[in-house]
Amino acid sequence: MKIAFILFDGVTFLDFAGFYDVIYRLGQFENGKNLSWDICAASKEVTDEFGFTVKAGKVLPELSS
């Protein structure tokens, strides 16, 4: 299964980190071995509500497949 985490300026990174942690830990189980994900955004960098900035792995990727 492929997952796209779509981030945007003003995001609350704590919300993203909580969900990301769960998905990451699924990979430790047999049913989660086929998981893959990308961190996507509309720009190269995303800034949260407090000014913390991260780089996106993919910028404006095609998400339909």
mmCIF file of N, CA and C in Angstrom:
data_model
loop_
_atom_site.group_PDB
_atom_site.id
_atom_site.type_symbol
_atom_site.label_atom_id
_atom_site.label_comp_id
_atom_site.label_asym_id
_atom_site.label_seq_id
_atom_site.Cartn_x
_atom_site.Cartn_y
_atom_site.Cartn_z
ATOM 1 N N MET A 1 0.841 -1.165 0.000
ATOM 2 C CA MET A 1 0.000 0.000 0.000
ATOM 3 C C MET A 1 0.891 1.234 0.000
ATOM 4 N N LYS A 2 0.522 2.214 -0.827
ATOM 5 C CA LYS A 2 1.256 3.470 -0.901
ATOM 6 C C LYS A 2 0.448 4.555 -0.198
ATOM 7 N N ILE A 3 1.130 5.357 0.614
ATOM 8 C CA ILE A 3 0.486 6.429 1.360
ATOM 9 C C ILE A 3 1.186 7.736 1.022
ATOM 10 N N ALA A 4 0.409 8.791 0.839
ATOM 11 C CA ALA A 4 0.966 10.128 0.650
ATOM 12 C C ALA A 4 0.561 10.979 1.846
ATOM 13 N N PHE A 5 1.542 11.462 2.580
ATOM 14 C CA PHE A 5 1.290 12.442 3.632
ATOM 15 C C PHE A 5 1.367 13.798 2.952
ATOM 16 N N ILE A 6 0.274 14.527 2.936
ATOM 17 C CA ILE A 6 0.229 15.812 2.253
ATOM 18 C C ILE A 6 0.287 16.918 3.303
ATOM 19 N N LEU A 7 1.385 17.667 3.294
ATOM 20 C CA LEU A 7 1.588 18.741 4.259
ATOM 21 C C LEU A 7 1.350 20.091 3.599
ATOM 22 N N PHE A 8 1.033 21.085 4.409
ATOM 23 C CA PHE A 8 0.736 22.426 3.920
ATOM 24 C C PHE A 8 1.207 23.434 4.960
ATOM 25 N N ASP A 9 1.457 24.662 4.526
ATOM 26 C CA ASP A 9 1.854 25.712 5.460
ATOM 27 C C ASP A 9 0.769 25.903 6.515
ATOM 28 N N GLY A 10 1.190 26.024 7.764
ATOM 29 C CA GLY A 10 0.255 26.194 8.865
ATOM 30 C C GLY A 10 -0.158 24.886 9.511
ATOM 31 N N VAL A 11 0.354 23.768 9.009
ATOM 32 C CA VAL A 11 0.028 22.459 9.564
ATOM 33 C C VAL A 11 0.491 22.397 11.018
ATOM 34 N N THR A 12 -0.180 21.586 11.818
ATOM 35 C CA THR A 12 0.272 21.305 13.174
ATOM 36 C C THR A 12 1.107 20.035 13.096
ATOM 37 N N PHE A 13 2.433 20.178 13.201
ATOM 38 C CA PHE A 13 3.313 19.024 13.032
ATOM 39 C C PHE A 13 3.079 17.954 14.086
ATOM 40 N N LEU A 14 2.568 18.320 15.244
ATOM 41 C CA LEU A 14 2.270 17.321 16.264
ATOM 42 C C LEU A 14 1.205 16.352 15.753
ATOM 43 N N ASP A 15 0.211 16.839 15.042
ATOM 44 C CA ASP A 15 -0.811 15.964 14.455
ATOM 45 C C ASP A 15 -0.190 15.036 13.420
ATOM 46 N N PHE A 16 0.662 15.583 12.565
ATOM 47 C CA PHE A 16 1.336 14.770 11.553
ATOM 48 C C PHE A 16 2.220 13.717 12.210
ATOM 49 N N ALA A 17 2.998 14.109 13.202
ATOM 50 C CA ALA A 17 3.932 13.181 13.855
ATOM 51 C C ALA A 17 3.197 12.028 14.528
ATOM 52 N N GLY A 18 2.062 12.298 15.135
ATOM 53 C CA GLY A 18 1.292 11.240 15.785
ATOM 54 C C GLY A 18 0.809 10.198 14.792
ATOM 55 N N PHE A 19 0.277 10.648 13.668
ATOM 56 C CA PHE A 19 -0.209 9.717 12.653
ATOM 57 C C PHE A 19 0.952 8.990 11.988
ATOM 58 N N TYR A 20 2.026 9.725 11.696
ATOM 59 C CA TYR A 20 3.207 9.130 11.065
ATOM 60 C C TYR A 20 3.777 8.018 11.937
ATOM 61 N N ASP A 21 3.826 8.231 13.238
ATOM 62 C CA ASP A 21 4.363 7.231 14.160
ATOM 63 C C ASP A 21 3.574 5.926 14.075
ATOM 64 N N VAL A 22 2.269 6.022 14.018
ATOM 65 C CA VAL A 22 1.428 4.818 13.919
ATOM 66 C C VAL A 22 1.708 4.079 12.616
ATOM 67 N N ILE A 23 1.733 4.796 11.506
ATOM 68 C CA ILE A 23 1.979 4.166 10.209
ATOM 69 C C ILE A 23 3.379 3.559 10.164
ATOM 70 N N TYR A 24 4.366 4.272 10.685
ATOM 71 C CA TYR A 24 5.741 3.763 10.725
ATOM 72 C C TYR A 24 5.804 2.446 11.503
ATOM 73 N N ARG A 25 5.133 2.380 12.630
ATOM 74 C CA ARG A 25 5.160 1.176 13.471
ATOM 75 C C ARG A 25 4.424 -0.005 12.836
ATOM 76 N N LEU A 26 3.484 0.266 11.942
ATOM 77 C CA LEU A 26 2.805 -0.825 11.236
ATOM 78 C C LEU A 26 3.797 -1.657 10.438
ATOM 79 N N GLY A 27 4.863 -1.041 9.986
ATOM 80 C CA GLY A 27 5.884 -1.742 9.218
ATOM 81 C C GLY A 27 6.608 -2.820 10.010
ATOM 82 N N GLN A 28 6.475 -2.812 11.312
ATOM 83 C CA GLN A 28 7.101 -3.823 12.159
ATOM 84 C C GLN A 28 6.297 -5.122 12.188
ATOM 85 N N PHE A 29 5.084 -5.077 11.668
ATOM 86 C CA PHE A 29 4.212 -6.249 11.649
ATOM 87 C C PHE A 29 4.138 -6.812 10.233
ATOM 88 N N GLU A 30 3.826 -8.068 10.125
ATOM 89 C CA GLU A 30 3.773 -8.741 8.825
ATOM 90 C C GLU A 30 2.821 -8.044 7.857
ATOM 91 N N ASN A 31 1.651 -7.634 8.342
ATOM 92 C CA ASN A 31 0.670 -6.987 7.465
ATOM 93 C C ASN A 31 1.119 -5.609 6.988
ATOM 94 N N GLY A 32 2.107 -5.029 7.633
ATOM 95 C CA GLY A 32 2.573 -3.708 7.248
ATOM 96 C C GLY A 32 3.852 -3.707 6.440
ATOM 97 N N LYS A 33 4.345 -4.868 6.077
ATOM 98 C CA LYS A 33 5.624 -4.956 5.362
ATOM 99 C C LYS A 33 5.590 -4.301 3.984
ATOM 100 N N ASN A 34 4.428 -4.229 3.355
ATOM 101 C CA ASN A 34 4.322 -3.667 2.002
ATOM 102 C C ASN A 34 3.934 -2.192 1.993
ATOM 103 N N LEU A 35 3.964 -1.537 3.150
ATOM 104 C CA LEU A 35 3.634 -0.118 3.213
ATOM 105 C C LEU A 35 4.794 0.727 2.694
ATOM 106 N N SER A 36 4.460 1.751 1.949
ATOM 107 C CA SER A 36 5.451 2.754 1.561
ATOM 108 C C SER A 36 4.757 4.109 1.592
ATOM 109 N N TRP A 37 5.532 5.150 1.798
ATOM 110 C CA TRP A 37 4.932 6.471 1.879
ATOM 111 C C TRP A 37 5.900 7.540 1.401
ATOM 112 N N ASP A 38 5.288 8.670 1.045
ATOM 113 C CA ASP A 38 6.033 9.862 0.662
ATOM 114 C C ASP A 38 5.449 11.042 1.423
ATOM 115 N N ILE A 39 6.303 11.985 1.753
ATOM 116 C CA ILE A 39 5.850 13.234 2.351
ATOM 117 C C ILE A 39 5.784 14.248 1.218
ATOM 118 N N CYS A 40 4.574 14.719 0.933
ATOM 119 C CA CYS A 40 4.313 15.556 -0.237
ATOM 120 C C CYS A 40 3.834 16.945 0.183
ATOM 121 N N ALA A 41 4.060 17.909 -0.693
ATOM 122 C CA ALA A 41 3.596 19.276 -0.454
ATOM 123 C C ALA A 41 3.550 20.030 -1.777
ATOM 124 N N ALA A 42 2.984 21.223 -1.735
ATOM 125 C CA ALA A 42 2.903 22.064 -2.930
ATOM 126 C C ALA A 42 4.178 22.878 -3.133
ATOM 127 N N SER A 43 5.073 22.861 -2.147
ATOM 128 C CA SER A 43 6.350 23.567 -2.256
ATOM 129 C C SER A 43 7.439 22.718 -1.609
ATOM 130 N N LYS A 44 8.703 23.085 -1.819
ATOM 131 C CA LYS A 44 9.817 22.290 -1.293
ATOM 132 C C LYS A 44 9.864 22.269 0.227
ATOM 133 N N GLU A 45 9.404 23.342 0.853
ATOM 134 C CA GLU A 45 9.415 23.437 2.308
ATOM 135 C C GLU A 45 8.033 23.797 2.820
ATOM 136 N N VAL A 46 7.712 23.286 3.999
ATOM 137 C CA VAL A 46 6.435 23.553 4.651
ATOM 138 C C VAL A 46 6.743 24.086 6.049
ATOM 139 N N THR A 47 6.039 25.135 6.438
ATOM 140 C CA THR A 47 6.255 25.754 7.739
ATOM 141 C C THR A 47 4.998 25.615 8.588
ATOM 142 N N ASP A 48 5.193 25.167 9.840
ATOM 143 C CA ASP A 48 4.040 24.978 10.718
ATOM 144 C C ASP A 48 3.626 26.294 11.370
ATOM 145 N N GLU A 49 2.656 26.217 12.253
ATOM 146 C CA GLU A 49 2.080 27.391 12.891
ATOM 147 C C GLU A 49 3.062 28.144 13.791
ATOM 148 N N PHE A 50 4.175 27.479 14.170
ATOM 149 C CA PHE A 50 5.160 28.102 15.050
ATOM 150 C C PHE A 50 6.447 28.493 14.328
ATOM 151 N N GLY A 51 6.493 28.286 13.012
ATOM 152 C CA GLY A 51 7.660 28.660 12.232
ATOM 153 C C GLY A 51 8.652 27.543 11.984
ATOM 154 N N PHE A 52 8.358 26.336 12.464
ATOM 155 C CA PHE A 52 9.229 25.184 12.224
ATOM 156 C C PHE A 52 9.056 24.753 10.775
ATOM 157 N N THR A 53 10.166 24.536 10.071
ATOM 158 C CA THR A 53 10.123 24.214 8.646
ATOM 159 C C THR A 53 10.716 22.839 8.373
ATOM 160 N N VAL A 54 10.067 22.072 7.490
ATOM 161 C CA VAL A 54 10.589 20.780 7.037
ATOM 162 C C VAL A 54 10.573 20.765 5.512
ATOM 163 N N LYS A 55 11.388 19.898 4.944
ATOM 164 C CA LYS A 55 11.433 19.737 3.492
ATOM 165 C C LYS A 55 10.553 18.566 3.090
ATOM 166 N N ALA A 56 9.788 18.760 2.034
ATOM 167 C CA ALA A 56 8.936 17.700 1.504
ATOM 168 C C ALA A 56 9.764 16.786 0.611
ATOM 169 N N GLY A 57 9.437 15.509 0.630
ATOM 170 C CA GLY A 57 10.128 14.551 -0.224
ATOM 171 C C GLY A 57 9.713 14.666 -1.678
ATOM 172 N N LYS A 58 8.465 15.044 -1.901
ATOM 173 C CA LYS A 58 7.947 15.203 -3.265
ATOM 174 C C LYS A 58 7.120 16.476 -3.320
ATOM 175 N N VAL A 59 7.280 17.218 -4.412
ATOM 176 C CA VAL A 59 6.550 18.463 -4.602
ATOM 177 C C VAL A 59 5.552 18.280 -5.733
ATOM 178 N N LEU A 60 4.288 18.501 -5.428
ATOM 179 C CA LEU A 60 3.183 18.375 -6.380
ATOM 180 C C LEU A 60 3.234 17.075 -7.196
ATOM 181 N N PRO A 61 3.336 15.924 -6.535
ATOM 182 C CA PRO A 61 3.363 14.670 -7.288
ATOM 183 C C PRO A 61 1.975 14.286 -7.780
ATOM 184 N N GLU A 62 1.935 13.431 -8.768
ATOM 185 C CA GLU A 62 0.683 12.849 -9.246
ATOM 186 C C GLU A 62 0.258 11.818 -8.204
ATOM 187 N N LEU A 63 -0.925 11.980 -7.630
ATOM 188 C CA LEU A 63 -1.365 11.107 -6.543
ATOM 189 C C LEU A 63 -2.444 10.114 -6.952
ATOM 190 N N SER A 64 -2.792 10.062 -8.219
ATOM 191 C CA SER A 64 -3.915 9.224 -8.635
ATOM 192 C C SER A 64 -3.577 7.747 -8.752
ATOM 193 N N SER A 65 -2.316 7.375 -8.791
ATOM 194 C CA SER A 65 -1.984 5.954 -8.967
ATOM 195 C C SER A 65 -1.873 5.222 -7.659
#
